[in-house]
PDB file of C-alpha atoms and ligand atoms in Angstrom:
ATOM      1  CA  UNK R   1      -9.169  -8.739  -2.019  1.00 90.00           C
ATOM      2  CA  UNK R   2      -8.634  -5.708   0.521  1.00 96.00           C
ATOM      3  CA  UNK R   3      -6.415  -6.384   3.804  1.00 97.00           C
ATOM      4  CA  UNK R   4      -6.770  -3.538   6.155  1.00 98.00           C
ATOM      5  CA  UNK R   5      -4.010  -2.904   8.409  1.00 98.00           C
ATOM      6  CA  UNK R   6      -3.846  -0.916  11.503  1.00 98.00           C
ATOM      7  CA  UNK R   7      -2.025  -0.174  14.351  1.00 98.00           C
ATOM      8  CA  UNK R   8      -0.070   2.121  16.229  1.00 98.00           C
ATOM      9  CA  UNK R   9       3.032   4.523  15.380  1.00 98.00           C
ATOM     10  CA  UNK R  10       6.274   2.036  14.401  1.00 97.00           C
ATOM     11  CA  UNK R  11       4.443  -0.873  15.317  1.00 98.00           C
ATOM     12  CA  UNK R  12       5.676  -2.608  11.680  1.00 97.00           C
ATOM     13  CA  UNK R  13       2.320  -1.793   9.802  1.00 97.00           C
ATOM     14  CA  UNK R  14       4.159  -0.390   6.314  1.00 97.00           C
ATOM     15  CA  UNK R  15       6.610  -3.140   6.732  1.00 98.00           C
ATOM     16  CA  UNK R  16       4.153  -5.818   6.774  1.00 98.00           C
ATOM     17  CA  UNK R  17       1.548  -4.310   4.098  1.00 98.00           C
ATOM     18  CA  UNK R  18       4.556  -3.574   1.521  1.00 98.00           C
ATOM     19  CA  UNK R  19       5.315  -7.247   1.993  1.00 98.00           C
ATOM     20  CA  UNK R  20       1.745  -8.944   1.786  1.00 98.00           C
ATOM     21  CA  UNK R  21       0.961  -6.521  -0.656  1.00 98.00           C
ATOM     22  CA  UNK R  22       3.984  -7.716  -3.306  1.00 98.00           C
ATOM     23  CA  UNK R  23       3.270 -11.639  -2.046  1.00 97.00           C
ATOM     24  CA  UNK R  24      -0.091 -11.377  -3.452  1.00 96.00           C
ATOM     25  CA  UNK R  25       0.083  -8.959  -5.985  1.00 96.00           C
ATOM     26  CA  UNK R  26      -1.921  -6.080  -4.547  1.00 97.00           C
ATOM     27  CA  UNK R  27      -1.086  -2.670  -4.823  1.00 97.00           C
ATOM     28  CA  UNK R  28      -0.096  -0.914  -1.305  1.00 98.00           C
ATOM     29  CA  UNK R  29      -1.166   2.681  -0.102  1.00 98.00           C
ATOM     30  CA  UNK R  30       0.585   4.050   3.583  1.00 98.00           C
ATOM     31  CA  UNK R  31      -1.994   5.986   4.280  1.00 98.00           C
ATOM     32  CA  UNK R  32      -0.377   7.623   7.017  1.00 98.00           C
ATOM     33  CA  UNK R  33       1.702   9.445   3.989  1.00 98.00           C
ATOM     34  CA  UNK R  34      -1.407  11.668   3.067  1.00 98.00           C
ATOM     35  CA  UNK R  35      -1.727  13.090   6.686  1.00 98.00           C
ATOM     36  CA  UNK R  36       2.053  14.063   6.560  1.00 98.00           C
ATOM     37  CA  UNK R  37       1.813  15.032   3.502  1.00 98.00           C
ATOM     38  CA  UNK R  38      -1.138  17.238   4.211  1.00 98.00           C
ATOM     39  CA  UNK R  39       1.047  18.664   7.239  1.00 98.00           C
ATOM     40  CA  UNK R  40       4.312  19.459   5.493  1.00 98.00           C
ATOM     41  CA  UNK R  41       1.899  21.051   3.166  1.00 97.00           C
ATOM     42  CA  UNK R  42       0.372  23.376   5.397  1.00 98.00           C
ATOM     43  CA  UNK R  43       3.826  24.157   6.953  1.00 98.00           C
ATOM     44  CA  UNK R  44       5.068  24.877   3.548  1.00 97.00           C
ATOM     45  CA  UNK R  45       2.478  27.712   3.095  1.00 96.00           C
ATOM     46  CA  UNK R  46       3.184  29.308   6.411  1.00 97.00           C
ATOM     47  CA  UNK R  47      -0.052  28.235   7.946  1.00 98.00           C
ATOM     48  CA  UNK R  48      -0.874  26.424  11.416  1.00 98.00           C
ATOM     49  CA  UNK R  49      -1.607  22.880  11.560  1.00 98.00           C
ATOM     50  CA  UNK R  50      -4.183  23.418  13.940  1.00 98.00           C
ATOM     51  CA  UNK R  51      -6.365  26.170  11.660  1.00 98.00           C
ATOM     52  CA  UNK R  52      -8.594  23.911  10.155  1.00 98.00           C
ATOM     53  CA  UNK R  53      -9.465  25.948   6.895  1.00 98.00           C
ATOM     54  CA  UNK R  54      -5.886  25.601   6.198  1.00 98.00           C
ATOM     55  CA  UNK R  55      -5.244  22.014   6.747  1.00 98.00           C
ATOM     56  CA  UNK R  56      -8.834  21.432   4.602  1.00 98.00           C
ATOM     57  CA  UNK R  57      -7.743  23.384   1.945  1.00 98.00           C
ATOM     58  CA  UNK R  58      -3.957  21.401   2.132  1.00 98.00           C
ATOM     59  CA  UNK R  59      -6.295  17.906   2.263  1.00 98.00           C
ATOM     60  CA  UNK R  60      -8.154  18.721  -0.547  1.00 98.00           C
ATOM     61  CA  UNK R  61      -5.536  19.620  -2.930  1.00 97.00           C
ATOM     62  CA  UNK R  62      -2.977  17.356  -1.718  1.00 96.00           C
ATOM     63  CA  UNK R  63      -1.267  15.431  -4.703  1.00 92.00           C
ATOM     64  CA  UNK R  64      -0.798  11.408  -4.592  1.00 90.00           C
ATOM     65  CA  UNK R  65       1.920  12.052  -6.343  1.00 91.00           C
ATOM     66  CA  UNK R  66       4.429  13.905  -4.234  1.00 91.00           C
ATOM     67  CA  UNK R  67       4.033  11.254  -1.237  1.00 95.00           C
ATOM     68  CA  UNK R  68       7.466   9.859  -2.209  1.00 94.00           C
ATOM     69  CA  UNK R  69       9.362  12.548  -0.583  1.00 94.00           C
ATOM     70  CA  UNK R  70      11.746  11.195   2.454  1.00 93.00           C
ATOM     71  CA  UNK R  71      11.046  14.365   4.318  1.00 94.00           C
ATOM     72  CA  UNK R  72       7.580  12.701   4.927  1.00 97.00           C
ATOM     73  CA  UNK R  73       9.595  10.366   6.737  1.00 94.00           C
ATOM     74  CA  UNK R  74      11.205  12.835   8.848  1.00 91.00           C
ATOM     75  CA  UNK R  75      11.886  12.865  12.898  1.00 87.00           C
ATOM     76  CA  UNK R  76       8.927  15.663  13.083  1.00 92.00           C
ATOM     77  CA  UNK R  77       6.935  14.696  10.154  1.00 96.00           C
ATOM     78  CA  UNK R  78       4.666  12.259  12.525  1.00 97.00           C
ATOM     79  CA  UNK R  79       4.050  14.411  15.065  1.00 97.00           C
ATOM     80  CA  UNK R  80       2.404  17.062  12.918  1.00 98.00           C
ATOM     81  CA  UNK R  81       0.839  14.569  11.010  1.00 98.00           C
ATOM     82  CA  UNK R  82      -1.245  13.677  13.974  1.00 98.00           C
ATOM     83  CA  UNK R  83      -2.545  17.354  14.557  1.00 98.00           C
ATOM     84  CA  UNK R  84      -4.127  17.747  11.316  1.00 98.00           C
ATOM     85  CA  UNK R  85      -5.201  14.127  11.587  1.00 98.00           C
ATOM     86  CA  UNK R  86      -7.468  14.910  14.659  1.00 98.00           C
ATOM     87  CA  UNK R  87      -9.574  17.218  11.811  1.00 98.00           C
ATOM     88  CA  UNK R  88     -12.934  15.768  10.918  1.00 98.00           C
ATOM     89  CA  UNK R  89     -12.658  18.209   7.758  1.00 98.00           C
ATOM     90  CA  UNK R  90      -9.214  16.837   6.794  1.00 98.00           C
ATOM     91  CA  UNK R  91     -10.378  13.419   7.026  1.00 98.00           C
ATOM     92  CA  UNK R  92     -13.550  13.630   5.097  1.00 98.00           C
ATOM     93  CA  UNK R  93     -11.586  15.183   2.105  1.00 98.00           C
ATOM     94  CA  UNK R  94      -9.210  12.287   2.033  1.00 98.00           C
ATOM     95  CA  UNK R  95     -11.680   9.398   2.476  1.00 98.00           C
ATOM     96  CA  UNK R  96     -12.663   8.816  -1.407  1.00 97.00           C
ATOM     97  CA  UNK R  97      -8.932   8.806  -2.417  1.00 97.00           C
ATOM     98  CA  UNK R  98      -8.131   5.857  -0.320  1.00 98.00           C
ATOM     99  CA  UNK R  99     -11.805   4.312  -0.904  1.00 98.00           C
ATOM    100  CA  UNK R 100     -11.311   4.350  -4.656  1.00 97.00           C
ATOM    101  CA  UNK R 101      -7.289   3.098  -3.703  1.00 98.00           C
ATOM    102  CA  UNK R 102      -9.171   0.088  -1.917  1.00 98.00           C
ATOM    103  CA  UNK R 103     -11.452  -0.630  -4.868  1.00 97.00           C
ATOM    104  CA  UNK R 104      -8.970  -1.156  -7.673  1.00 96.00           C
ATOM    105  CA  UNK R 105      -9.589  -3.887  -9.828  1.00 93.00           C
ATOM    106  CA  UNK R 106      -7.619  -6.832  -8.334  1.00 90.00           C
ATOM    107  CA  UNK R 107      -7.505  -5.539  -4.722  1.00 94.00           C
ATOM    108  CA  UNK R 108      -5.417  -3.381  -2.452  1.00 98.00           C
ATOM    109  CA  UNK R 109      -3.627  -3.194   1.020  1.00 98.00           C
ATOM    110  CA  UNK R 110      -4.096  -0.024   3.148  1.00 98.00           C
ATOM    111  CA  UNK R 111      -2.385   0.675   6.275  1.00 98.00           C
ATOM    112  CA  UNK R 112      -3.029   3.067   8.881  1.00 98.00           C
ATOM    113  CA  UNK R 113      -5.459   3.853  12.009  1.00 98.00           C
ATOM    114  CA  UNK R 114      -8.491   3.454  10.544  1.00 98.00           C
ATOM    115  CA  UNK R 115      -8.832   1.118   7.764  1.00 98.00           C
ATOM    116  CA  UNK R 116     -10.945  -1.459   9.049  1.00 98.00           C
ATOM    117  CA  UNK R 117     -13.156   0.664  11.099  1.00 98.00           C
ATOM    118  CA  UNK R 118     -13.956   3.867   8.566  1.00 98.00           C
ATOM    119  CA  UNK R 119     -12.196   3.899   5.014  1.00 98.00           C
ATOM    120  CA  UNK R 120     -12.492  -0.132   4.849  1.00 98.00           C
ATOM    121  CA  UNK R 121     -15.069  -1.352   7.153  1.00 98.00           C
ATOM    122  CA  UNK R 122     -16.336  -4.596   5.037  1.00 97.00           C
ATOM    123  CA  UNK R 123     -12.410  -5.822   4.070  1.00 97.00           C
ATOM    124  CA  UNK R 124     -12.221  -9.114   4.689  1.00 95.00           C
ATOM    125  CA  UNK R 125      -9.230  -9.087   6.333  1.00 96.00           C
ATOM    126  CA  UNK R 126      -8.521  -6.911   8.720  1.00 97.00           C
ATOM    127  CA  UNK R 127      -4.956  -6.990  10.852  1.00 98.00           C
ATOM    128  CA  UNK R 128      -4.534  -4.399  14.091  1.00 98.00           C
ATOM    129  CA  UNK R 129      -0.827  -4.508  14.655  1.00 98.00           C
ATOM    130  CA  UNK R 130       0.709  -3.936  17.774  1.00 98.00           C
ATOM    131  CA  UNK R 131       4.063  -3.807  19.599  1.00 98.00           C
ATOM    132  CA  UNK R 132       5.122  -2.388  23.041  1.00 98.00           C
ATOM    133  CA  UNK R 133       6.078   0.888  23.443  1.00 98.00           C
ATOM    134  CA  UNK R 134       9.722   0.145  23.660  1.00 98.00           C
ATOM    135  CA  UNK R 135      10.431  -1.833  20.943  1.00 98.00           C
ATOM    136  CA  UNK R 136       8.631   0.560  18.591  1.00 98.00           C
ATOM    137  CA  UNK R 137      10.814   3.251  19.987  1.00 98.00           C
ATOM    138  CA  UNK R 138      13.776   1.151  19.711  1.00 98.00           C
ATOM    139  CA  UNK R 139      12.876   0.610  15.370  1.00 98.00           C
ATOM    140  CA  UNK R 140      12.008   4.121  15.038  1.00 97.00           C
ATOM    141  CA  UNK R 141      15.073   5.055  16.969  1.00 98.00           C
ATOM    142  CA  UNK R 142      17.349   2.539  14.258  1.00 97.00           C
ATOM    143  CA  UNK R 143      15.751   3.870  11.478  1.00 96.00           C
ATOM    144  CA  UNK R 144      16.280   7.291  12.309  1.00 95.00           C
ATOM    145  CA  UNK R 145      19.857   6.364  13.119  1.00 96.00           C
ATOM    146  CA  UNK R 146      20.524   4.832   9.688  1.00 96.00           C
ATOM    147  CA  UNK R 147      19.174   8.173   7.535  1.00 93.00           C
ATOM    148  CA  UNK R 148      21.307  10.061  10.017  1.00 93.00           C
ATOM    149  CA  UNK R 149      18.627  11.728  11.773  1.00 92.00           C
ATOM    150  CA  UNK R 150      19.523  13.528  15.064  1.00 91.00           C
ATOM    151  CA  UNK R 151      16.487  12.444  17.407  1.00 94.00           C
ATOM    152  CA  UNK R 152      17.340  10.183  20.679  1.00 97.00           C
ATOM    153  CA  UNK R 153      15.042   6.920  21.744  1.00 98.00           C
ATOM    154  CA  UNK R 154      14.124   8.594  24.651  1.00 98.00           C
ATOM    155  CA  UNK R 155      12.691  11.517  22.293  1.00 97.00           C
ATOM    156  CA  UNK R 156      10.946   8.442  20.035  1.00 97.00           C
ATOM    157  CA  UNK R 157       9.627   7.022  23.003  1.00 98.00           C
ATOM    158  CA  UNK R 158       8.038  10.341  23.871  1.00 98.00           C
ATOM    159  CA  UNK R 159       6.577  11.173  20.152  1.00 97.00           C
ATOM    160  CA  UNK R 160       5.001   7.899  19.831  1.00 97.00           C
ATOM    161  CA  UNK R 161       3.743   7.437  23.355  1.00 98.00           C
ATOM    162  CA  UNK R 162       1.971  11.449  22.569  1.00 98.00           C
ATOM    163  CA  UNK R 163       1.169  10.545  18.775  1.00 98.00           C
ATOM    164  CA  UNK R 164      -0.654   7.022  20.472  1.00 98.00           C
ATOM    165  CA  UNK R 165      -2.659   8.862  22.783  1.00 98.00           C
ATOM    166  CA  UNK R 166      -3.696  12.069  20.578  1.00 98.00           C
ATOM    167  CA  UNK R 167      -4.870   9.150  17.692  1.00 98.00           C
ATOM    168  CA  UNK R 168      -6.633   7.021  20.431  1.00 98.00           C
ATOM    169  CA  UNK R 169      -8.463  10.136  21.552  1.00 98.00           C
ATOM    170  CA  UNK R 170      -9.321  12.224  18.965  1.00 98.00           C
ATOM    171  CA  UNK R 171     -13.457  12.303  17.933  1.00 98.00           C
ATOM    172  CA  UNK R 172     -13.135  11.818  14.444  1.00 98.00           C
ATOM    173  CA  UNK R 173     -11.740   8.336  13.474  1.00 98.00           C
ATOM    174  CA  UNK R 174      -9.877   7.633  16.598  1.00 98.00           C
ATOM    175  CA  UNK R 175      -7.671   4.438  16.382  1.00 98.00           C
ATOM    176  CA  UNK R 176      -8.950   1.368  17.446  1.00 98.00           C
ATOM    177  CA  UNK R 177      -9.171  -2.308  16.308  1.00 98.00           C
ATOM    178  CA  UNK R 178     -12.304  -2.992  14.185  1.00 98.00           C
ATOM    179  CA  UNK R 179     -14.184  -5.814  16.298  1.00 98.00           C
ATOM    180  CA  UNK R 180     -13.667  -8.268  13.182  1.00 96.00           C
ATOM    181  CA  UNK R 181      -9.952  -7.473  13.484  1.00 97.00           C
ATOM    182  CA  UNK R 182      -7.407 -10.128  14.615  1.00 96.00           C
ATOM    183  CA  UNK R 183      -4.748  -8.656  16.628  1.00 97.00           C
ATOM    184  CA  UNK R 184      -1.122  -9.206  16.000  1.00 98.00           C
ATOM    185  CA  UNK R 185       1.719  -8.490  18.471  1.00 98.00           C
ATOM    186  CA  UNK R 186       4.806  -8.895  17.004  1.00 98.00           C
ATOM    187  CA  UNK R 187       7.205  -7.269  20.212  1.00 98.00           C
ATOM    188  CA  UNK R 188       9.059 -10.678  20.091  1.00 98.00           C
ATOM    189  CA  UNK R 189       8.695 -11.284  16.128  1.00 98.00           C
ATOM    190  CA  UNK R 190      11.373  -9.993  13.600  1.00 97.00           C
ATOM    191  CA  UNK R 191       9.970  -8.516  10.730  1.00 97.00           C
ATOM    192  CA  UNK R 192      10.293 -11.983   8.813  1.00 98.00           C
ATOM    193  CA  UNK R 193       8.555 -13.776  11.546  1.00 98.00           C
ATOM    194  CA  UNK R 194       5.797 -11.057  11.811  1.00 98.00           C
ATOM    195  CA  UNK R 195       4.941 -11.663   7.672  1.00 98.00           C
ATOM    196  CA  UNK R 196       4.974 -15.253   8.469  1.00 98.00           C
ATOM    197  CA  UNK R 197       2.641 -14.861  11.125  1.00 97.00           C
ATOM    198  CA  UNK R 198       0.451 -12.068   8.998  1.00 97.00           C
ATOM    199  CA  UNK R 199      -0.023 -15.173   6.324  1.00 97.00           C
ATOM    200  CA  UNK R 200      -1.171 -17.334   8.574  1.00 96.00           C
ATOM    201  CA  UNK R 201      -3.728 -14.696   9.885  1.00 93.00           C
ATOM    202  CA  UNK R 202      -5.006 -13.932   6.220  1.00 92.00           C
ATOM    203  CA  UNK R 203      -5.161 -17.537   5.120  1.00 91.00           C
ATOM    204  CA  UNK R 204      -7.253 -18.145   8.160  1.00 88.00           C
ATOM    205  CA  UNK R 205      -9.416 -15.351   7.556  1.00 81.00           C
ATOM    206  CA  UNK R 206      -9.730 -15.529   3.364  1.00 76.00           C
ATOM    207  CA  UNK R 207     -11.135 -19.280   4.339  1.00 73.00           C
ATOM    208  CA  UNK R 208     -13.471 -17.924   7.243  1.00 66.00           C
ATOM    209  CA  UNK R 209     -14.937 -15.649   3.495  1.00 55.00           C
TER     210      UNK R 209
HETATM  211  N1  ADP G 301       8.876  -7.108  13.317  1.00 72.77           N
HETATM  212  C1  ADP G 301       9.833  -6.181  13.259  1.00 72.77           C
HETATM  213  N2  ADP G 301      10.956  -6.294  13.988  1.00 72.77           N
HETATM  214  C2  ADP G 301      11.917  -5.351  13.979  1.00 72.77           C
HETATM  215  N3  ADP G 301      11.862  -4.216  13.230  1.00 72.77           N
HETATM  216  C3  ADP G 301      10.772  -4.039  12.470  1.00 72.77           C
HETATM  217  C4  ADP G 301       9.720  -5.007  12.441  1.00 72.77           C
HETATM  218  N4  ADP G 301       8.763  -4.538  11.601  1.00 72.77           N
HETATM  219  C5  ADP G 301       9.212  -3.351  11.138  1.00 72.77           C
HETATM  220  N5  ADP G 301      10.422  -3.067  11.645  1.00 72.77           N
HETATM  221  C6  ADP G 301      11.212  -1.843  11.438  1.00 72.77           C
HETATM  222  O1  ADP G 301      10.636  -0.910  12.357  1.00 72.77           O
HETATM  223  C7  ADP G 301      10.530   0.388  11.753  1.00 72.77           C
HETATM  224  C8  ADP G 301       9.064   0.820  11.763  1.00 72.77           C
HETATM  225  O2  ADP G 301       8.350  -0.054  10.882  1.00 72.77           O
HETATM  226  P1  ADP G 301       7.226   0.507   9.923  1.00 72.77           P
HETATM  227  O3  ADP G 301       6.789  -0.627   9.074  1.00 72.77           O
HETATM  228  O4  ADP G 301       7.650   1.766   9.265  1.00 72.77           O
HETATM  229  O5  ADP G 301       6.098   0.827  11.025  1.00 72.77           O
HETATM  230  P2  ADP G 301       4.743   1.629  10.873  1.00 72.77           P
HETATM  231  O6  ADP G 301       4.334   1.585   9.435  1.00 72.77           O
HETATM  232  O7  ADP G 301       3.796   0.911  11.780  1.00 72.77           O
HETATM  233  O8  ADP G 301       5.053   2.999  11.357  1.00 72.77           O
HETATM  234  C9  ADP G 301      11.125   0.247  10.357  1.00 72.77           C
HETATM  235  O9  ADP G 301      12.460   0.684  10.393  1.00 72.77           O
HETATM  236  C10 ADP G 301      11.057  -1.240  10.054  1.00 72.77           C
HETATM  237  O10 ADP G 301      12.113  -1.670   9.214  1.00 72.77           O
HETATM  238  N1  CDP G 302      -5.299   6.158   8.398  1.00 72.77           N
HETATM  239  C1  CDP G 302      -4.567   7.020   9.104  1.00 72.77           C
HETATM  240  C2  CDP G 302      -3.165   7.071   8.951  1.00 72.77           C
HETATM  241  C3  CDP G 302      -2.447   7.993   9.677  1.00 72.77           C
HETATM  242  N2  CDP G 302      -3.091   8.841  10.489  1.00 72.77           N
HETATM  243  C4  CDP G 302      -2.383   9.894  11.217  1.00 72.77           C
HETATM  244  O1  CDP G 302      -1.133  10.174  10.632  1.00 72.77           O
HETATM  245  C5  CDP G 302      -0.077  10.038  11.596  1.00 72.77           C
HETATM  246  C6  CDP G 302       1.133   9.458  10.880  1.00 72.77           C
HETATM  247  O2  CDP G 302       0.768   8.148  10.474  1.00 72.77           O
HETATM  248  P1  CDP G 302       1.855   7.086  10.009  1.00 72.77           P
HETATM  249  O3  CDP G 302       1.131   5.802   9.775  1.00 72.77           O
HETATM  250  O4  CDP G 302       2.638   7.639   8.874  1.00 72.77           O
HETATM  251  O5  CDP G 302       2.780   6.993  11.306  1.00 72.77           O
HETATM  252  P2  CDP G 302       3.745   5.834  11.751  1.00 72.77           P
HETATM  253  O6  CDP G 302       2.901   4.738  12.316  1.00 72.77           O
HETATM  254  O7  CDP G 302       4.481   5.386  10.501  1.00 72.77           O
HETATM  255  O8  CDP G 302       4.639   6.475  12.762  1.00 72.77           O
HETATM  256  C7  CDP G 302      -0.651   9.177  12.696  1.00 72.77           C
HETATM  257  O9  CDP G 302      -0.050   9.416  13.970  1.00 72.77           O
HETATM  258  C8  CDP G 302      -2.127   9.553  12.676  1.00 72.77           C
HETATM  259  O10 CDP G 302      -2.387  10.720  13.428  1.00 72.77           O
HETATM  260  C9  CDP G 302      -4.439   8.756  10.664  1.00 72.77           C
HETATM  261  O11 CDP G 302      -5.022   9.501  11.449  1.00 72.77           O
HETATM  262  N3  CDP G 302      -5.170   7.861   9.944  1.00 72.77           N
END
């Protein structure tokens, strides 16, 4: 089985795919690792995230393997993330990795922008996660807090509200709910109440198959 999960920045996606993903036994790919990866990559090298033969080459030799870096996670790190991500060029050369992710023998949970529209379009399940801006900012903001990251809400706020509208708008992949998507808001859900919710959504769906 493949569960595609979108949504905007802090919204809970990663949060909810880790946990479906370990109920059923799937593995779990953040997608939105690659494109920072591909940016701190490209900053690493002294290059410009907007040059696009740079942030190609940085997508095509990016390694799976170094996505487990907390810097990815970084007050910044989303922000640039997004600029490469607006690359048709970058995106092309990290569409197979996360297609053959998906395909896996016993299945695979993908979160991101645009899972169930581009990398995952015939998943069966398909979530678009959403959240208002505030209480985004306001997780962001407490997870920053806890690494002991200087960055305010008001600055969080800001990011995502930029991040949001650069991902909405971009030409290549821009984020949007696939029209087979079911939409979860989970403003007023804790993160417990959000995965109950999320396994009521798949069991609905996996019988709809
Ligand atoms: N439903 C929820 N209620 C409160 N906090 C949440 C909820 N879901 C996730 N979080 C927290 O919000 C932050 C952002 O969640 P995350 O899963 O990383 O979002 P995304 O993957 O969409 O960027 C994390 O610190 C996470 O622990
Ligand atoms: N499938 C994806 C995943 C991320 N991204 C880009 O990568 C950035 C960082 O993604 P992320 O999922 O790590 O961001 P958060 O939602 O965790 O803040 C996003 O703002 C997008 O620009 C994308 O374009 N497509």
């Amino acid at each position: 089985m493949i569960i595609a999960i979108d949504g905007p920045a802090a919204s809970g996606k990663g949060t909810l795919a880790k946990r479906i993903a370990a109920h059923f036994g799937l593995a779990w790919l953040d997608t939105g690792l690659l494109y920072r990866a591909v940016a701190r990559d490209v900053l690493a090298a002294g290059g410009d995230l907007e040059d696009v033969q740079a942030a190609t080459a940085a997508a095509k030799s990016v390694n799976a393997d170094s996505l487990d870096d907390s810097a990815l996670r970084g007050p910044r790190a989303g922000d640039a993330a997004s600029i490469v991500a607006k690359i048709p060029e970058v995106r092309a050369a990290l569409l197979e990795y996360q297609r053959a992710f998906a395909r896996q023998a016993g299945g695979a949970v993908l979160d991101g922008r645009d899972i169930g529209t581009v990398v995952c379009p015939d998943a069966p399940v398909k979530i678009f996660v959403t959240a208002s801006d505030e209480a985004r900012a306001m997780r962001r903001f407490l997870e920053h807090q806890s690494r002991g990251d200087s960055i305010t809400y008001d600055e969080l706020l800001a990011d995502i509200r930029k991040r949001d509208a650069r991902d909405r708008g971009r030409s290549a992949a821009p984020m949007h709910a696939a029209d087979d998507a079911v939409h979860l808001d989970t403003t007023a859900l804790d993160a417990d109440q959000a995965f109950a919710a999320a396994l009521r959504l798949i069991e609905l769906a996996s019988n709809k198959c």
